[in-house]
mmCIF file with all atom_site columns, C-alpha atoms in Angstrom:
data_model
loop_
_atom_site.group_PDB
_atom_site.id
_atom_site.type_symbol
_atom_site.label_atom_id
_atom_site.label_alt_id
_atom_site.label_comp_id
_atom_site.label_asym_id
_atom_site.label_entity_id
_atom_site.label_seq_id
_atom_site.pdbx_PDB_ins_code
_atom_site.Cartn_x
_atom_site.Cartn_y
_atom_site.Cartn_z
_atom_site.occupancy
_atom_site.B_iso_or_equiv
_atom_site.pdbx_formal_charge
_atom_site.auth_seq_id
_atom_site.auth_comp_id
_atom_site.auth_asym_id
_atom_site.auth_atom_id
_atom_site.pdbx_PDB_model_num
ATOM 1   C CA . MET A 1 1   ? 40.773  -17.116 -14.263 1.00 47.00 ? 1   MET A CA 1
ATOM 2   C CA . ALA A 1 2   ? 38.090  -16.716 -17.209 1.00 48.00 ? 2   ALA A CA 1
ATOM 3   C CA . ASP A 1 3   ? 35.015  -19.743 -17.542 1.00 49.00 ? 3   ASP A CA 1
ATOM 4   C CA . GLU A 1 4   ? 34.429  -20.974 -21.281 1.00 49.00 ? 4   GLU A CA 1
ATOM 5   C CA . GLN A 1 5   ? 32.310  -18.320 -21.793 1.00 48.00 ? 5   GLN A CA 1
ATOM 6   C CA . GLY A 1 6   ? 35.491  -16.216 -21.696 1.00 47.00 ? 6   GLY A CA 1
ATOM 7   C CA . VAL A 1 7   ? 33.504  -14.590 -18.676 1.00 44.00 ? 7   VAL A CA 1
ATOM 8   C CA . ALA A 1 8   ? 35.646  -14.541 -15.350 1.00 43.00 ? 8   ALA A CA 1
ATOM 9   C CA . PRO A 1 9   ? 33.233  -17.085 -12.128 1.00 43.00 ? 9   PRO A CA 1
ATOM 10  C CA . GLU A 1 10  ? 32.733  -13.664 -9.910  1.00 46.00 ? 10  GLU A CA 1
ATOM 11  C CA . GLN A 1 11  ? 31.497  -11.125 -12.415 1.00 43.00 ? 11  GLN A CA 1
ATOM 12  C CA . SER A 1 12  ? 28.810  -14.165 -13.542 1.00 43.00 ? 12  SER A CA 1
ATOM 13  C CA . ALA A 1 13  ? 27.850  -14.935 -10.443 1.00 49.00 ? 13  ALA A CA 1
ATOM 14  C CA . ALA A 1 14  ? 27.161  -10.974 -9.742  1.00 55.00 ? 14  ALA A CA 1
ATOM 15  C CA . GLY A 1 15  ? 25.262  -10.485 -13.217 1.00 67.00 ? 15  GLY A CA 1
ATOM 16  C CA . ASP A 1 16  ? 22.951  -13.267 -12.944 1.00 82.00 ? 16  ASP A CA 1
ATOM 17  C CA . ALA A 1 17  ? 21.982  -12.376 -8.953  1.00 85.00 ? 17  ALA A CA 1
ATOM 18  C CA . PRO A 1 18  ? 18.997  -10.935 -8.419  1.00 83.00 ? 18  PRO A CA 1
ATOM 19  C CA . SER A 1 19  ? 18.263  -6.996  -7.640  1.00 85.00 ? 19  SER A CA 1
ATOM 20  C CA . ALA A 1 20  ? 15.662  -4.470  -7.060  1.00 90.00 ? 20  ALA A CA 1
ATOM 21  C CA . ASN A 1 21  ? 15.602  -1.272  -7.621  1.00 88.00 ? 21  ASN A CA 1
ATOM 22  C CA . ILE A 1 22  ? 12.429  1.370   -6.644  1.00 93.00 ? 22  ILE A CA 1
ATOM 23  C CA . LEU A 1 23  ? 12.127  4.042   -9.888  1.00 94.00 ? 23  LEU A CA 1
ATOM 24  C CA . ALA A 1 24  ? 9.794   5.936   -8.613  1.00 96.00 ? 24  ALA A CA 1
ATOM 25  C CA . GLN A 1 25  ? 7.586   6.553   -6.115  1.00 97.00 ? 25  GLN A CA 1
ATOM 26  C CA . TYR A 1 26  ? 4.087   8.676   -6.492  1.00 98.00 ? 26  TYR A CA 1
ATOM 27  C CA . VAL A 1 27  ? -0.048  9.327   -5.084  1.00 98.00 ? 27  VAL A CA 1
ATOM 28  C CA . LYS A 1 28  ? -1.590  8.520   -8.378  1.00 97.00 ? 28  LYS A CA 1
ATOM 29  C CA . ASP A 1 29  ? -5.055  8.909   -6.991  1.00 98.00 ? 29  ASP A CA 1
ATOM 30  C CA . LEU A 1 30  ? -5.940  10.727  -3.537  1.00 98.00 ? 30  LEU A CA 1
ATOM 31  C CA . SER A 1 31  ? -9.648  11.920  -2.811  1.00 98.00 ? 31  SER A CA 1
ATOM 32  C CA . PHE A 1 32  ? -10.762 13.798  0.260   1.00 97.00 ? 32  PHE A CA 1
ATOM 33  C CA . GLU A 1 33  ? -13.727 14.302  1.257   1.00 97.00 ? 33  GLU A CA 1
ATOM 34  C CA . ASN A 1 34  ? -15.574 16.857  3.935   1.00 94.00 ? 34  ASN A CA 1
ATOM 35  C CA . PRO A 1 35  ? -19.276 16.218  3.074   1.00 93.00 ? 35  PRO A CA 1
ATOM 36  C CA . ASN A 1 36  ? -20.960 17.407  6.615   1.00 90.00 ? 36  ASN A CA 1
ATOM 37  C CA . SER A 1 37  ? -18.790 20.941  7.281   1.00 90.00 ? 37  SER A CA 1
ATOM 38  C CA . PRO A 1 38  ? -19.167 22.203  9.445   1.00 91.00 ? 38  PRO A CA 1
ATOM 39  C CA . GLY A 1 39  ? -21.806 21.327  11.649  1.00 87.00 ? 39  GLY A CA 1
ATOM 40  C CA . ILE A 1 40  ? -19.425 17.664  11.767  1.00 88.00 ? 40  ILE A CA 1
ATOM 41  C CA . TYR A 1 41  ? -16.550 20.224  13.470  1.00 89.00 ? 41  TYR A CA 1
ATOM 42  C CA . GLN A 1 42  ? -19.595 20.417  16.168  1.00 88.00 ? 42  GLN A CA 1
ATOM 43  C CA . ALA A 1 43  ? -19.581 17.037  17.272  1.00 86.00 ? 43  ALA A CA 1
ATOM 44  C CA . ASN A 1 44  ? -18.610 15.520  20.467  1.00 87.00 ? 44  ASN A CA 1
ATOM 45  C CA . GLU A 1 45  ? -18.927 12.298  19.368  1.00 89.00 ? 45  GLU A CA 1
ATOM 46  C CA . THR A 1 46  ? -15.244 9.788   18.614  1.00 89.00 ? 46  THR A CA 1
ATOM 47  C CA . PRO A 1 47  ? -15.742 9.496   14.914  1.00 90.00 ? 47  PRO A CA 1
ATOM 48  C CA . LYS A 1 48  ? -15.906 5.188   13.940  1.00 94.00 ? 48  LYS A CA 1
ATOM 49  C CA . ILE A 1 49  ? -12.672 4.447   11.576  1.00 94.00 ? 49  ILE A CA 1
ATOM 50  C CA . ASP A 1 50  ? -12.996 1.548   8.253   1.00 95.00 ? 50  ASP A CA 1
ATOM 51  C CA . VAL A 1 51  ? -9.945  1.264   6.785   1.00 94.00 ? 51  VAL A CA 1
ATOM 52  C CA . GLN A 1 52  ? -9.684  -1.143  3.940   1.00 94.00 ? 52  GLN A CA 1
ATOM 53  C CA . PHE A 1 53  ? -6.502  -1.582  1.675   1.00 89.00 ? 53  PHE A CA 1
ATOM 54  C CA . ASN A 1 54  ? -5.554  -3.841  -1.053  1.00 91.00 ? 54  ASN A CA 1
ATOM 55  C CA . ILE A 1 55  ? -1.667  -4.235  -3.066  1.00 91.00 ? 55  ILE A CA 1
ATOM 56  C CA . GLY A 1 56  ? -1.857  -4.588  -6.345  1.00 91.00 ? 56  GLY A CA 1
ATOM 57  C CA . SER A 1 57  ? 0.356   -5.009  -9.258  1.00 92.00 ? 57  SER A CA 1
ATOM 58  C CA . ASP A 1 58  ? 1.335   -4.694  -12.190 1.00 93.00 ? 58  ASP A CA 1
ATOM 59  C CA . ALA A 1 59  ? 3.536   -5.600  -15.369 1.00 93.00 ? 59  ALA A CA 1
ATOM 60  C CA . ALA A 1 60  ? 4.568   -1.504  -16.531 1.00 92.00 ? 60  ALA A CA 1
ATOM 61  C CA . GLY A 1 61  ? 7.180   -2.814  -19.459 1.00 90.00 ? 61  GLY A CA 1
ATOM 62  C CA . GLU A 1 62  ? 10.530  -5.377  -19.361 1.00 91.00 ? 62  GLU A CA 1
ATOM 63  C CA . GLY A 1 63  ? 11.663  -6.423  -16.008 1.00 91.00 ? 63  GLY A CA 1
ATOM 64  C CA . VAL A 1 64  ? 9.423   -3.160  -14.965 1.00 95.00 ? 64  VAL A CA 1
ATOM 65  C CA . TRP A 1 65  ? 6.365   -3.669  -11.355 1.00 94.00 ? 65  TRP A CA 1
ATOM 66  C CA . GLU A 1 66  ? 4.211   -0.564  -10.229 1.00 97.00 ? 66  GLU A CA 1
ATOM 67  C CA . VAL A 1 67  ? 2.923   -1.792  -7.226  1.00 96.00 ? 67  VAL A CA 1
ATOM 68  C CA . MET A 1 68  ? -0.223  0.349   -6.143  1.00 97.00 ? 68  MET A CA 1
ATOM 69  C CA . LEU A 1 69  ? -1.537  0.051   -2.159  1.00 96.00 ? 69  LEU A CA 1
ATOM 70  C CA . LYS A 1 70  ? -5.143  1.518   -2.249  1.00 96.00 ? 70  LYS A CA 1
ATOM 71  C CA . MET A 1 71  ? -6.344  2.977   0.744   1.00 95.00 ? 71  MET A CA 1
ATOM 72  C CA . ASP A 1 72  ? -9.395  3.621   1.205   1.00 97.00 ? 72  ASP A CA 1
ATOM 73  C CA . VAL A 1 73  ? -10.648 5.339   4.881   1.00 96.00 ? 73  VAL A CA 1
ATOM 74  C CA . SER A 1 74  ? -14.366 6.444   6.231   1.00 96.00 ? 74  SER A CA 1
ATOM 75  C CA . ALA A 1 75  ? -14.843 8.348   9.602   1.00 95.00 ? 75  ALA A CA 1
ATOM 76  C CA . LYS A 1 76  ? -19.035 7.627   10.374  1.00 95.00 ? 76  LYS A CA 1
ATOM 77  C CA . LEU A 1 77  ? -20.940 9.741   12.310  1.00 92.00 ? 77  LEU A CA 1
ATOM 78  C CA . GLU A 1 78  ? -24.799 9.604   13.666  1.00 89.00 ? 78  GLU A CA 1
ATOM 79  C CA . LYS A 1 79  ? -24.884 12.545  12.209  1.00 83.00 ? 79  LYS A CA 1
ATOM 80  C CA . GLY A 1 80  ? -22.642 11.230  9.062   1.00 89.00 ? 80  GLY A CA 1
ATOM 81  C CA . THR A 1 81  ? -20.203 11.085  7.908   1.00 93.00 ? 81  THR A CA 1
ATOM 82  C CA . ALA A 1 82  ? -17.103 13.519  9.327   1.00 94.00 ? 82  ALA A CA 1
ATOM 83  C CA . PHE A 1 83  ? -14.906 12.055  6.496   1.00 96.00 ? 83  PHE A CA 1
ATOM 84  C CA . HIS A 1 84  ? -13.983 10.428  3.498   1.00 97.00 ? 84  HIS A CA 1
ATOM 85  C CA . VAL A 1 85  ? -10.219 9.501   1.961   1.00 98.00 ? 85  VAL A CA 1
ATOM 86  C CA . GLU A 1 86  ? -9.313  7.471   -0.731  1.00 98.00 ? 86  GLU A CA 1
ATOM 87  C CA . LEU A 1 87  ? -4.985  6.754   -1.566  1.00 98.00 ? 87  LEU A CA 1
ATOM 88  C CA . VAL A 1 88  ? -3.854  4.976   -4.004  1.00 98.00 ? 88  VAL A CA 1
ATOM 89  C CA . TYR A 1 89  ? 0.048   5.524   -3.553  1.00 98.00 ? 89  TYR A CA 1
ATOM 90  C CA . ALA A 1 90  ? 2.093   3.633   -6.013  1.00 98.00 ? 90  ALA A CA 1
ATOM 91  C CA . GLY A 1 91  ? 6.201   2.637   -6.980  1.00 97.00 ? 91  GLY A CA 1
ATOM 92  C CA . LEU A 1 92  ? 7.480   1.463   -10.159 1.00 97.00 ? 92  LEU A CA 1
ATOM 93  C CA . PHE A 1 93  ? 9.781   -1.564  -9.378  1.00 96.00 ? 93  PHE A CA 1
ATOM 94  C CA . ALA A 1 94  ? 13.024  -3.276  -11.469 1.00 93.00 ? 94  ALA A CA 1
ATOM 95  C CA . LEU A 1 95  ? 13.824  -6.936  -11.224 1.00 91.00 ? 95  LEU A CA 1
ATOM 96  C CA . SER A 1 96  ? 16.059  -8.448  -12.614 1.00 89.00 ? 96  SER A CA 1
ATOM 97  C CA . ASN A 1 97  ? 16.920  -11.652 -12.043 1.00 88.00 ? 97  ASN A CA 1
ATOM 98  C CA . VAL A 1 98  ? 14.289  -12.398 -10.261 1.00 86.00 ? 98  VAL A CA 1
ATOM 99  C CA . PRO A 1 99  ? 12.391  -16.399 -10.390 1.00 85.00 ? 99  PRO A CA 1
ATOM 100 C CA . ASP A 1 100 ? 8.656   -15.418 -10.549 1.00 83.00 ? 100 ASP A CA 1
ATOM 101 C CA . GLN A 1 101 ? 8.172   -16.865 -7.323  1.00 78.00 ? 101 GLN A CA 1
ATOM 102 C CA . GLN A 1 102 ? 10.304  -14.886 -5.199  1.00 87.00 ? 102 GLN A CA 1
ATOM 103 C CA . ARG A 1 103 ? 9.329   -12.255 -7.990  1.00 89.00 ? 103 ARG A CA 1
ATOM 104 C CA . GLU A 1 104 ? 4.952   -12.364 -6.572  1.00 87.00 ? 104 GLU A CA 1
ATOM 105 C CA . ALA A 1 105 ? 6.662   -12.092 -2.738  1.00 86.00 ? 105 ALA A CA 1
ATOM 106 C CA . PHE A 1 106 ? 8.574   -9.033  -3.540  1.00 91.00 ? 106 PHE A CA 1
ATOM 107 C CA . LEU A 1 107 ? 5.865   -7.073  -5.343  1.00 92.00 ? 107 LEU A CA 1
ATOM 108 C CA . LEU A 1 108 ? 2.841   -8.680  -3.232  1.00 90.00 ? 108 LEU A CA 1
ATOM 109 C CA . VAL A 1 109 ? 5.267   -8.430  0.288   1.00 92.00 ? 109 VAL A CA 1
ATOM 110 C CA . GLU A 1 110 ? 7.723   -6.500  0.005   1.00 93.00 ? 110 GLU A CA 1
ATOM 111 C CA . ALA A 1 111 ? 7.173   -3.141  -1.721  1.00 95.00 ? 111 ALA A CA 1
ATOM 112 C CA . PRO A 1 112 ? 3.921   -2.412  -0.056  1.00 96.00 ? 112 PRO A CA 1
ATOM 113 C CA . ARG A 1 113 ? 6.066   -2.355  2.689   1.00 95.00 ? 113 ARG A CA 1
ATOM 114 C CA . ILE A 1 114 ? 8.925   0.425   1.699   1.00 96.00 ? 114 ILE A CA 1
ATOM 115 C CA . LEU A 1 115 ? 5.568   1.765   -0.116  1.00 97.00 ? 115 LEU A CA 1
ATOM 116 C CA . PHE A 1 116 ? 3.759   1.801   3.280   1.00 97.00 ? 116 PHE A CA 1
ATOM 117 C CA . PRO A 1 117 ? 5.306   4.459   5.712   1.00 96.00 ? 117 PRO A CA 1
ATOM 118 C CA . PHE A 1 118 ? 4.712   7.179   2.719   1.00 97.00 ? 118 PHE A CA 1
ATOM 119 C CA . ALA A 1 119 ? 1.455   6.565   2.506   1.00 97.00 ? 119 ALA A CA 1
ATOM 120 C CA . ARG A 1 120 ? 0.482   6.607   6.133   1.00 96.00 ? 120 ARG A CA 1
ATOM 121 C CA . ARG A 1 121 ? 2.148   9.592   6.550   1.00 96.00 ? 121 ARG A CA 1
ATOM 122 C CA . ILE A 1 122 ? 0.548   11.583  3.218   1.00 97.00 ? 122 ILE A CA 1
ATOM 123 C CA . LEU A 1 123 ? -2.530  10.107  4.838   1.00 96.00 ? 123 LEU A CA 1
ATOM 124 C CA . ALA A 1 124 ? -2.490  11.406  7.641   1.00 96.00 ? 124 ALA A CA 1
ATOM 125 C CA . ASP A 1 125 ? -1.141  14.654  6.575   1.00 97.00 ? 125 ASP A CA 1
ATOM 126 C CA . THR A 1 126 ? -5.076  14.672  4.305   1.00 97.00 ? 126 THR A CA 1
ATOM 127 C CA . VAL A 1 127 ? -6.616  13.543  7.247   1.00 96.00 ? 127 VAL A CA 1
ATOM 128 C CA . ARG A 1 128 ? -5.214  16.558  9.033   1.00 96.00 ? 128 ARG A CA 1
ATOM 129 C CA . ASP A 1 129 ? -5.057  19.403  6.392   1.00 95.00 ? 129 ASP A CA 1
ATOM 130 C CA . GLY A 1 130 ? -8.596  17.905  7.151   1.00 94.00 ? 130 GLY A CA 1
ATOM 131 C CA . ASN A 1 131 ? -9.410  20.401  9.737   1.00 93.00 ? 131 ASN A CA 1
ATOM 132 C CA . PHE A 1 132 ? -9.418  16.217  12.057  1.00 93.00 ? 132 PHE A CA 1
ATOM 133 C CA . PRO A 1 133 ? -6.719  14.713  14.136  1.00 91.00 ? 133 PRO A CA 1
ATOM 134 C CA . PRO A 1 134 ? -3.847  13.040  11.741  1.00 90.00 ? 134 PRO A CA 1
ATOM 135 C CA . LEU A 1 135 ? -5.135  9.416   11.141  1.00 91.00 ? 135 LEU A CA 1
ATOM 136 C CA . MET A 1 136 ? -1.842  6.866   12.132  1.00 90.00 ? 136 MET A CA 1
ATOM 137 C CA . LEU A 1 137 ? -2.492  3.672   10.752  1.00 91.00 ? 137 LEU A CA 1
ATOM 138 C CA . GLU A 1 138 ? -0.543  0.722   12.284  1.00 91.00 ? 138 GLU A CA 1
ATOM 139 C CA . PRO A 1 139 ? 2.490   -0.644  10.294  1.00 90.00 ? 139 PRO A CA 1
ATOM 140 C CA . ILE A 1 140 ? 0.785   -3.686  8.297   1.00 89.00 ? 140 ILE A CA 1
ATOM 141 C CA . ASP A 1 141 ? 2.593   -7.074  8.297   1.00 90.00 ? 141 ASP A CA 1
ATOM 142 C CA . PHE A 1 142 ? 2.193   -7.723  4.821   1.00 90.00 ? 142 PHE A CA 1
ATOM 143 C CA . ALA A 1 143 ? 4.100   -11.071 4.830   1.00 90.00 ? 143 ALA A CA 1
ATOM 144 C CA . ALA A 1 144 ? 0.943   -12.389 6.832   1.00 90.00 ? 144 ALA A CA 1
ATOM 145 C CA . LEU A 1 145 ? -1.071  -10.492 3.908   1.00 84.00 ? 145 LEU A CA 1
ATOM 146 C CA . TYR A 1 146 ? 0.418   -12.438 1.276   1.00 85.00 ? 146 TYR A CA 1
ATOM 147 C CA . MET A 1 147 ? 0.195   -15.540 3.310   1.00 88.00 ? 147 MET A CA 1
ATOM 148 C CA . GLN A 1 148 ? -3.941  -14.693 3.068   1.00 85.00 ? 148 GLN A CA 1
ATOM 149 C CA . GLN A 1 149 ? -3.872  -14.342 -0.005  1.00 79.00 ? 149 GLN A CA 1
ATOM 150 C CA . LYS A 1 150 ? -1.993  -17.459 -1.035  1.00 83.00 ? 150 LYS A CA 1
ATOM 151 C CA . ALA A 1 151 ? -4.650  -19.610 0.869   1.00 86.00 ? 151 ALA A CA 1
ATOM 152 C CA . GLN A 1 152 ? -7.540  -17.753 -0.400  1.00 84.00 ? 152 GLN A CA 1
ATOM 153 C CA . LEU A 1 153 ? -6.442  -18.668 -3.909  1.00 82.00 ? 153 LEU A CA 1
ATOM 154 C CA . ALA A 1 154 ? -5.798  -22.265 -2.737  1.00 85.00 ? 154 ALA A CA 1
ATOM 155 C CA . GLN A 1 155 ? -9.881  -21.871 -2.149  1.00 85.00 ? 155 GLN A CA 1
ATOM 156 C CA . GLY A 1 156 ? -10.476 -20.839 -5.350  1.00 76.00 ? 156 GLY A CA 1
ATOM 157 C CA . GLY A 1 157 ? -11.153 -17.152 -4.069  1.00 59.00 ? 157 GLY A CA 1
ATOM 158 C CA . SER A 1 158 ? -9.600  -13.224 -4.535  1.00 54.00 ? 158 SER A CA 1
ATOM 159 C CA . ASP A 1 159 ? -6.487  -12.852 -6.360  1.00 50.00 ? 159 ASP A CA 1
ATOM 160 C CA . ASN A 1 160 ? -6.580  -9.359  -4.219  1.00 49.00 ? 160 ASN A CA 1
ATOM 161 C CA . VAL A 1 161 ? -6.242  -8.792  -0.270  1.00 47.00 ? 161 VAL A CA 1
ATOM 162 C CA . ASP A 1 162 ? -8.232  -6.711  1.551   1.00 47.00 ? 162 ASP A CA 1
ATOM 163 C CA . ILE A 1 163 ? -7.750  -4.983  5.064   1.00 44.00 ? 163 ILE A CA 1
ATOM 164 C CA . ASP A 1 164 ? -11.150 -3.910  7.370   1.00 40.00 ? 164 ASP A CA 1
ATOM 165 C CA . SER A 1 165 ? -11.024 -3.256  10.345  1.00 36.00 ? 165 SER A CA 1
ATOM 166 C CA . GLN A 1 166 ? -13.042 -0.768  12.650  1.00 32.00 ? 166 GLN A CA 1
ATOM 167 C CA . LEU A 1 167 ? -10.603 1.760   14.572  1.00 33.00 ? 167 LEU A CA 1
ATOM 168 C CA . GLY A 1 168 ? -11.410 4.170   16.924  1.00 33.00 ? 168 GLY A CA 1
ATOM 169 C CA . GLN A 1 169 ? -9.879  7.520   16.286  1.00 33.00 ? 169 GLN A CA 1
ATOM 170 C CA . ALA A 1 170 ? -6.509  8.787   18.564  1.00 32.00 ? 170 ALA A CA 1
#
């Protein structure tokens, strides 16, 4: 049975349902520095690892958004820097029929959750390829970060969320 517009109710409901599709995932930028090699490989101390993480999103076309995870990791010893890695891992997401409030939450919570395991692997492999133990980052609660960002914005803070932490190398 068709409604007044000539569309069956089940077709209308399905056509208006929110949808999200991953169009692409890619390394946007990757840099690995090992400034104190080869001497750094003779150090007997455990480096202090500093991890900074940033999430961003930009419109990339009609109904398409690019979501970027930026990871900046430094390992420092008393003698100097063991390594420094910068990774920007991104994905293109097509969204349709998603309300603005839900779109923002998807781009800053769900999209990073989808991208993170791939970025984590690239980071671990890059550090390992520099002759260091693979750096295995702990899973990140993107929903908590989103709520933190909303609280910062309410207080007039930045619209980017950074995670700063000191981790011991495993």
